[in-house]
PDB file of C-alpha atoms in Angstrom:
ATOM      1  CA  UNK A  38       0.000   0.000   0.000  1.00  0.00           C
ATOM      2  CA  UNK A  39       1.293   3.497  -0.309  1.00  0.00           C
ATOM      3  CA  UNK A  40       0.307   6.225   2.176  1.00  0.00           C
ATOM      4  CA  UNK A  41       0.341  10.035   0.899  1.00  0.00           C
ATOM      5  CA  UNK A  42       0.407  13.055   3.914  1.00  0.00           C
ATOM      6  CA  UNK A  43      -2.388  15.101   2.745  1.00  0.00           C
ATOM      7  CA  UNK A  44      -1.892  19.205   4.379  1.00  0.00           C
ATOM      8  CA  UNK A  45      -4.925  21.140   4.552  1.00  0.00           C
ATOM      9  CA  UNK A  46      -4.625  25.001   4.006  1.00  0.00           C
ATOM     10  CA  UNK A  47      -5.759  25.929   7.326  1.00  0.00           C
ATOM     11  CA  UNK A  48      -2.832  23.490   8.862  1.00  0.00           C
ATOM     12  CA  UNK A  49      -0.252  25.571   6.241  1.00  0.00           C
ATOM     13  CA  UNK A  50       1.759  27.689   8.220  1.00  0.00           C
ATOM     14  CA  UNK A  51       3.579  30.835   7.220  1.00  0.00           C
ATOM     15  CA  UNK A  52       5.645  33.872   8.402  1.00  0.00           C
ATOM     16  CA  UNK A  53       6.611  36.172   6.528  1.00  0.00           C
ATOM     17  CA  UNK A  54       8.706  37.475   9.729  1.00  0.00           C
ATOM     18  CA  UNK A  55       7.926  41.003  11.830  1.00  0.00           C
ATOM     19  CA  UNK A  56       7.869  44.318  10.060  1.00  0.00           C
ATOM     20  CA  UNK A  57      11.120  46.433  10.052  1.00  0.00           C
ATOM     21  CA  UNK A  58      11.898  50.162  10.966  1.00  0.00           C
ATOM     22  CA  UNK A  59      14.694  50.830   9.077  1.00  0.00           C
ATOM     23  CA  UNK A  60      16.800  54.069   8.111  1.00  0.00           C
ATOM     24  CA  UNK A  61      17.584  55.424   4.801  1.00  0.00           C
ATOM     25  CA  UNK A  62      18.758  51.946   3.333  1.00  0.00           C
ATOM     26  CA  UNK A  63      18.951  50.796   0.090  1.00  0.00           C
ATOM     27  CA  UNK A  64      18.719  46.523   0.851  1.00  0.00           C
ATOM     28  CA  UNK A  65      16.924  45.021   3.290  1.00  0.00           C
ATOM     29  CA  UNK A  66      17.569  41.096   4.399  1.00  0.00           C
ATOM     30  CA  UNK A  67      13.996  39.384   4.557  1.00  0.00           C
ATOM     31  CA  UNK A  68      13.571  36.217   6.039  1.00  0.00           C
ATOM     32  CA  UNK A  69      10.367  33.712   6.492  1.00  0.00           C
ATOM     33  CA  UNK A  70       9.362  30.468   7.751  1.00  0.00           C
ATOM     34  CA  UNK A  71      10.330  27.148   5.804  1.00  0.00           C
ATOM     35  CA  UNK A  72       7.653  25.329   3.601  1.00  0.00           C
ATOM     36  CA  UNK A  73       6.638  22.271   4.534  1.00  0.00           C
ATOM     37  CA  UNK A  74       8.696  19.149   2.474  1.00  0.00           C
ATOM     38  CA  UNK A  75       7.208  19.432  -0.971  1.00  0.00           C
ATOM     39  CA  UNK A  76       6.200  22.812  -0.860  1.00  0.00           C
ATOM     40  CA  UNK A  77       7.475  26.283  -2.001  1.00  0.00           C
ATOM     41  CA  UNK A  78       8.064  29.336  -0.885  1.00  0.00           C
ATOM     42  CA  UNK A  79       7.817  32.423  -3.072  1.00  0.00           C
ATOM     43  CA  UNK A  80       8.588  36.480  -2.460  1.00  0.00           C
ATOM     44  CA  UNK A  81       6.554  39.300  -4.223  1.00  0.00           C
ATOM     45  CA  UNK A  82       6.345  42.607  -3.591  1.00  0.00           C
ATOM     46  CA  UNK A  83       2.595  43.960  -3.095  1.00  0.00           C
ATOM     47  CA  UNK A  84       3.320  47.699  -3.019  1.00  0.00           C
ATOM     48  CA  UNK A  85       6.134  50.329  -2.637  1.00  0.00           C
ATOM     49  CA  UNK A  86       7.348  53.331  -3.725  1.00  0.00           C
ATOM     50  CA  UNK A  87       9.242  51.912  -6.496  1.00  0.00           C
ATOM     51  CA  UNK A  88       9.859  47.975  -7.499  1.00  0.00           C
ATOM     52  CA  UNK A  89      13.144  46.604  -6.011  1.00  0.00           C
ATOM     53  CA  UNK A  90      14.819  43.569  -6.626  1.00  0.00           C
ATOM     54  CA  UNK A  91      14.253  40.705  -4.279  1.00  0.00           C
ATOM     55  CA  UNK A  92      16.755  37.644  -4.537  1.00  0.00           C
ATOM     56  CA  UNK A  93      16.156  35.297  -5.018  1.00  0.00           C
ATOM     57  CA  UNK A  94      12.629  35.092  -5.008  1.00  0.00           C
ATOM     58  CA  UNK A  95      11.907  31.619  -4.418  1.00  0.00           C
ATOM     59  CA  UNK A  96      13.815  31.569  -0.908  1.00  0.00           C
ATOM     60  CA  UNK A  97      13.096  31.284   2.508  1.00  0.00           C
ATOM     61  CA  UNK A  98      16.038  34.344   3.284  1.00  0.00           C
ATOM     62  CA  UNK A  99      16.121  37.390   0.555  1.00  0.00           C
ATOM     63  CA  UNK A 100      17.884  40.288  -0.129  1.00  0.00           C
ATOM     64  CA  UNK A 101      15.593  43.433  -1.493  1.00  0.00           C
ATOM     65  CA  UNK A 102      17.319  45.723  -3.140  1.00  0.00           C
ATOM     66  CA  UNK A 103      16.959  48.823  -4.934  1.00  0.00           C
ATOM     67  CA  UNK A 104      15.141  50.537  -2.081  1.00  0.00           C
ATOM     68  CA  UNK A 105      14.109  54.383  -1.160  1.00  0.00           C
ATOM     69  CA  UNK A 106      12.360  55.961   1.421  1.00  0.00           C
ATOM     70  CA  UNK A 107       8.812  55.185   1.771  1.00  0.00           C
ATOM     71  CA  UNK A 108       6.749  51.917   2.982  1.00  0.00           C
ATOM     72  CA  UNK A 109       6.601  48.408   1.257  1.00  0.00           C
ATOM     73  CA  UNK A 110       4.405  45.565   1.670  1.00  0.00           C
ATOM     74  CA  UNK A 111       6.099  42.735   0.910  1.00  0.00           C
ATOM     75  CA  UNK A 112       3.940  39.049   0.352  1.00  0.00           C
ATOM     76  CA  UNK A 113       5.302  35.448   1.120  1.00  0.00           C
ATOM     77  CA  UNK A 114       3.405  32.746   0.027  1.00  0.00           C
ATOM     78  CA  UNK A 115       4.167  29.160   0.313  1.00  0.00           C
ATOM     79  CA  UNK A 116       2.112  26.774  -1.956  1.00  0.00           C
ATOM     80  CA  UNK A 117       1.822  22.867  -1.468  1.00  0.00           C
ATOM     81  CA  UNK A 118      -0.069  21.347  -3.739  1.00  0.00           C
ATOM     82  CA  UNK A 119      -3.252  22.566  -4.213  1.00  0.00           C
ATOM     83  CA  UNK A 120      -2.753  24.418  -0.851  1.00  0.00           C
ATOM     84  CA  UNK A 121      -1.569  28.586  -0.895  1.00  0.00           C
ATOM     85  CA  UNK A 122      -1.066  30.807   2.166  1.00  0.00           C
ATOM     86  CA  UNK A 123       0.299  33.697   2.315  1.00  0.00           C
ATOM     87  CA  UNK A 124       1.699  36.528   4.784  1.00  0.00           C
ATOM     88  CA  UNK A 125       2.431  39.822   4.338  1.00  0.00           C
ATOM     89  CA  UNK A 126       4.999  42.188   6.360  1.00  0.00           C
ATOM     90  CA  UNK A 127       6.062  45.880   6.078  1.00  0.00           C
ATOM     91  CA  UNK A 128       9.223  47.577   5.447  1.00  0.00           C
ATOM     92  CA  UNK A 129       9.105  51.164   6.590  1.00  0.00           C
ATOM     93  CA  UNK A 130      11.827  52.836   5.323  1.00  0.00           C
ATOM     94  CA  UNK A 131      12.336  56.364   6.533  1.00  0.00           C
ATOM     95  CA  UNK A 132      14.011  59.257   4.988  1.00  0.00           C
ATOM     96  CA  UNK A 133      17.010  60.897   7.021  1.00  0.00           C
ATOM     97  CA  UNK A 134      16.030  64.359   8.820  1.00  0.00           C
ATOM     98  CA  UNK A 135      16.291  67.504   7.580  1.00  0.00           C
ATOM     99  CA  UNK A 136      19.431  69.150   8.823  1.00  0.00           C
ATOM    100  CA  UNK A 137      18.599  71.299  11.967  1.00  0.00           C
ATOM    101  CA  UNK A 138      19.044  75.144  12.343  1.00  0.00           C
ATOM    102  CA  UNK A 139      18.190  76.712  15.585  1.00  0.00           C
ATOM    103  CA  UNK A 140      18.690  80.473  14.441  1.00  0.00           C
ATOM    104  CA  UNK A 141      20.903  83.228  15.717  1.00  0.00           C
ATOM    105  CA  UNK A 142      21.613  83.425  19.038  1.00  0.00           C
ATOM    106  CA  UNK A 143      19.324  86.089  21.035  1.00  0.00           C
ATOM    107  CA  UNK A 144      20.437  88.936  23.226  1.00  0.00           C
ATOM    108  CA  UNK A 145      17.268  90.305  25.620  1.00  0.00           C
ATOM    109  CA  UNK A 146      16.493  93.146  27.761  1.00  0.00           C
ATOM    110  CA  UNK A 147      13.916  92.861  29.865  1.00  0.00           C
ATOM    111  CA  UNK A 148      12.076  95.759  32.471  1.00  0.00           C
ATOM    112  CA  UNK A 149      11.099  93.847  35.305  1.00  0.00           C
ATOM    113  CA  UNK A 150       9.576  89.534  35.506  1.00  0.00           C
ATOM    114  CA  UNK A 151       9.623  86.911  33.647  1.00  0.00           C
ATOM    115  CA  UNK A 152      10.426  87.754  29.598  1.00  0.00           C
ATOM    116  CA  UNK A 153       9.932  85.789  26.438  1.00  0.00           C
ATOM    117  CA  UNK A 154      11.009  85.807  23.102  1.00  0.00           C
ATOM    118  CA  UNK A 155       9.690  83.556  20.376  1.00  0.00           C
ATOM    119  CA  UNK A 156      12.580  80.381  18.665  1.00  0.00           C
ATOM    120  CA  UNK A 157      13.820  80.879  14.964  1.00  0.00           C
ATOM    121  CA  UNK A 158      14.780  77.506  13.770  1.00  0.00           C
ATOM    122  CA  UNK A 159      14.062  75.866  10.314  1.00  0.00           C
ATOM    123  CA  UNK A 160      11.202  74.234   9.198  1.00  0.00           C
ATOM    124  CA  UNK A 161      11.230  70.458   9.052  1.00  0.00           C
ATOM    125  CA  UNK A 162      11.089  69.172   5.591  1.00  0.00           C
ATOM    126  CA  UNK A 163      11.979  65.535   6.285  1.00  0.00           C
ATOM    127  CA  UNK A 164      10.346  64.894  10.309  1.00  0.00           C
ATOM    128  CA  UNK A 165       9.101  66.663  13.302  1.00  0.00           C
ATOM    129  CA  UNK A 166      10.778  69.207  15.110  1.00  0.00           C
ATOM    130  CA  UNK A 167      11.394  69.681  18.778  1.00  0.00           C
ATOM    131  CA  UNK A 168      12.623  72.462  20.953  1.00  0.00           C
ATOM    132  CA  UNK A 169      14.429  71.476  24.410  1.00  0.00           C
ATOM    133  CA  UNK A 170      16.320  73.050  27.613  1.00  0.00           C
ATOM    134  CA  UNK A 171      19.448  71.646  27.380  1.00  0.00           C
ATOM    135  CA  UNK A 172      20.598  74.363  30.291  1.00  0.00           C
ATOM    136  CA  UNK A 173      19.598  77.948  31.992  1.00  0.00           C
ATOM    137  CA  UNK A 174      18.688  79.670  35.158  1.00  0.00           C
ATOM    138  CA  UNK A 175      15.744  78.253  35.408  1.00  0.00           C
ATOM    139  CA  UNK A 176      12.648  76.342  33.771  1.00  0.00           C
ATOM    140  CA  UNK A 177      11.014  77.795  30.788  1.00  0.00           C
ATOM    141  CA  UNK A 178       8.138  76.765  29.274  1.00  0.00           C
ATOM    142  CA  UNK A 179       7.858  76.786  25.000  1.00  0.00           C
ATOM    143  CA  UNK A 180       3.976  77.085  24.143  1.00  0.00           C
ATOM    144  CA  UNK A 181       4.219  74.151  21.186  1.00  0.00           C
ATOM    145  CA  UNK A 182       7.709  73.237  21.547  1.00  0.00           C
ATOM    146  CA  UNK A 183       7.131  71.451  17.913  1.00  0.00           C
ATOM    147  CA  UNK A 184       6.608  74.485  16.573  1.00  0.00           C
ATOM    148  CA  UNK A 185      10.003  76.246  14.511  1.00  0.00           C
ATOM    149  CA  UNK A 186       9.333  79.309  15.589  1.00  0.00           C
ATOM    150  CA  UNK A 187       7.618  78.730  19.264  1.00  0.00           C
ATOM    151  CA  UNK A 188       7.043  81.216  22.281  1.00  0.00           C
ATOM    152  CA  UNK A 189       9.187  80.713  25.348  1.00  0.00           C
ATOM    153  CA  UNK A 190       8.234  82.375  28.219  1.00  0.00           C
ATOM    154  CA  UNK A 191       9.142  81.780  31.742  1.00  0.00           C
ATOM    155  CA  UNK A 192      12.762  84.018  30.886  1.00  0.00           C
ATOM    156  CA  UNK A 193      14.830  85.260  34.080  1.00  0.00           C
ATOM    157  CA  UNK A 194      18.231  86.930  33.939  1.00  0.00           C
ATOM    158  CA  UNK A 195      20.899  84.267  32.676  1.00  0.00           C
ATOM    159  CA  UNK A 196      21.886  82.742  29.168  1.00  0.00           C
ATOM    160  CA  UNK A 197      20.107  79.700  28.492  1.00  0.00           C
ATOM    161  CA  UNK A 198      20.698  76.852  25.249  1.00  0.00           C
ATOM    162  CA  UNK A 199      18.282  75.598  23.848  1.00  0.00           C
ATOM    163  CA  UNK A 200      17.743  72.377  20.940  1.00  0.00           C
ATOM    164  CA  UNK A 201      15.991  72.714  18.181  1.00  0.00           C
ATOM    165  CA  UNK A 202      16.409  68.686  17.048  1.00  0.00           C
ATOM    166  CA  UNK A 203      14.715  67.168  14.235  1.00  0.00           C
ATOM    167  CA  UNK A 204      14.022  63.580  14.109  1.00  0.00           C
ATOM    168  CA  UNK A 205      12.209  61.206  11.479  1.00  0.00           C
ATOM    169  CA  UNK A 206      11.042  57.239  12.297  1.00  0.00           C
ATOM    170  CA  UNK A 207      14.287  55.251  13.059  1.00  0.00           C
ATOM    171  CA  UNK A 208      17.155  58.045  11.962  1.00  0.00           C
ATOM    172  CA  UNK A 209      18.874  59.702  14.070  1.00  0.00           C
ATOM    173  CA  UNK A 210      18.074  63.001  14.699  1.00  0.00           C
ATOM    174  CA  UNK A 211      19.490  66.235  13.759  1.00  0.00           C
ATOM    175  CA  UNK A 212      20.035  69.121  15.762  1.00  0.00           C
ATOM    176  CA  UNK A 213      21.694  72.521  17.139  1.00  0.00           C
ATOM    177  CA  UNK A 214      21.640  74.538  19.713  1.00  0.00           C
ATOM    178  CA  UNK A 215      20.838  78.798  20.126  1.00  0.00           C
ATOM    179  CA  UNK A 216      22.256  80.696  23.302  1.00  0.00           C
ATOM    180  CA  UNK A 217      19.809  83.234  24.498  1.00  0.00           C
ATOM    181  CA  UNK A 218      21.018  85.656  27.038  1.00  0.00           C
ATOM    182  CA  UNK A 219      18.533  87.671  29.068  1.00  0.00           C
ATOM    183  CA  UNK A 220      19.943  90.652  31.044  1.00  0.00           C
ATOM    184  CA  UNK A 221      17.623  93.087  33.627  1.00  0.00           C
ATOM    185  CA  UNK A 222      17.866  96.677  31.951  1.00  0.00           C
ATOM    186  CA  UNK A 223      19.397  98.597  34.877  1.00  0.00           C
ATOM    187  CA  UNK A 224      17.386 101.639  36.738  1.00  0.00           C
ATOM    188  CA  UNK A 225      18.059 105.072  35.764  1.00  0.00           C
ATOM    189  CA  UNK A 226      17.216 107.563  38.398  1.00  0.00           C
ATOM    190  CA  UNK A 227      17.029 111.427  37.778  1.00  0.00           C
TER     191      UNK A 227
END
């Protein structure tokens, strides 16, 4: 007698493996699960921003090359016999940042309390921006510190530095730093 193993599609397993986060990269190593003895395993790409090269398709591990920023879906589909499953998984692929500016640095005079001044740094093409403390007298507070050109209030006499960064996904970010000094304009009495 001869015996055949009969797999049912719902008893087909696949992986196509977790998505990736990746940074400015042109190749990306994908890897999936193993087909079952007798069965194959087979590598498309179901959208992109362009149509890299994946090698070799018919593998379990592939190189995809060819890439640029943007987001792939990528489809693995193993087929025994009559039987095809498929998975899909993501490849985000993110741009780097746009170079960061934070402006000129700021001289202030102020009469008497807290002062503020508004930030002059560059406008994100390529991520978010963010505007931090990085030192100063005391605690300031930016109204939307995402913002290129945000408020800052909460100024006492002192210099402070503050980071304009700019950061996109996975990439590093960017940034500089502005100085802004704030000085108490001194009485004059007559």
């Amino acid at each position: 007698t001869a015996s055949k193993t009969i797999t049912q599609p719902g008893l087909l397993q696949v992986s196509a493996g977790p998505d990736q986060l990746q940074c400015n990269v042109v190749a990306s190593w994908l890897v999936a699960t193993n087909p079952p003895p007798g069965g194959t395993g087979n590598w498309t790409e179901a959208t992109g921003p362009n149509n890299p090269v994946i090698f070799p398709a018919n593998s379990v591990s592939v190189i995809v090359a060819g890439m640029v920023p943007g987001i792939y879906t990528f489809v693995y589909t193993i087929t025994q016999e009559d039987c095809i499953k498929s998975d899909t998984m993501m490849v985000t692929n993110y741009h780097y940042p746009t170079a960061a500016f934070a402006g000129l640095d700021q001289q202030l005079c102020r009469s008497a309390g807290p002062d503020s001044t508004f930030m002059n740094g560059n406008t994100p093409v390529l991520g978010t921006g963010n505007w931090t403390e990085m030192a100063g007298p005391g605690t300031v507070h930016f109204v939307n510190p995402n913002d290129h050109q945000s408020k800052v209030t909460n100024l006492i006499d002192g210099i402070y530095d503050f980071r304009w960064s700019i950061g996109n996904g996975v990439c590093d970010s960017t940034f500089d730093d502005v100085l802004v000094s704030v000085h108490t304009m001194p009485m004059a009495y007559a």
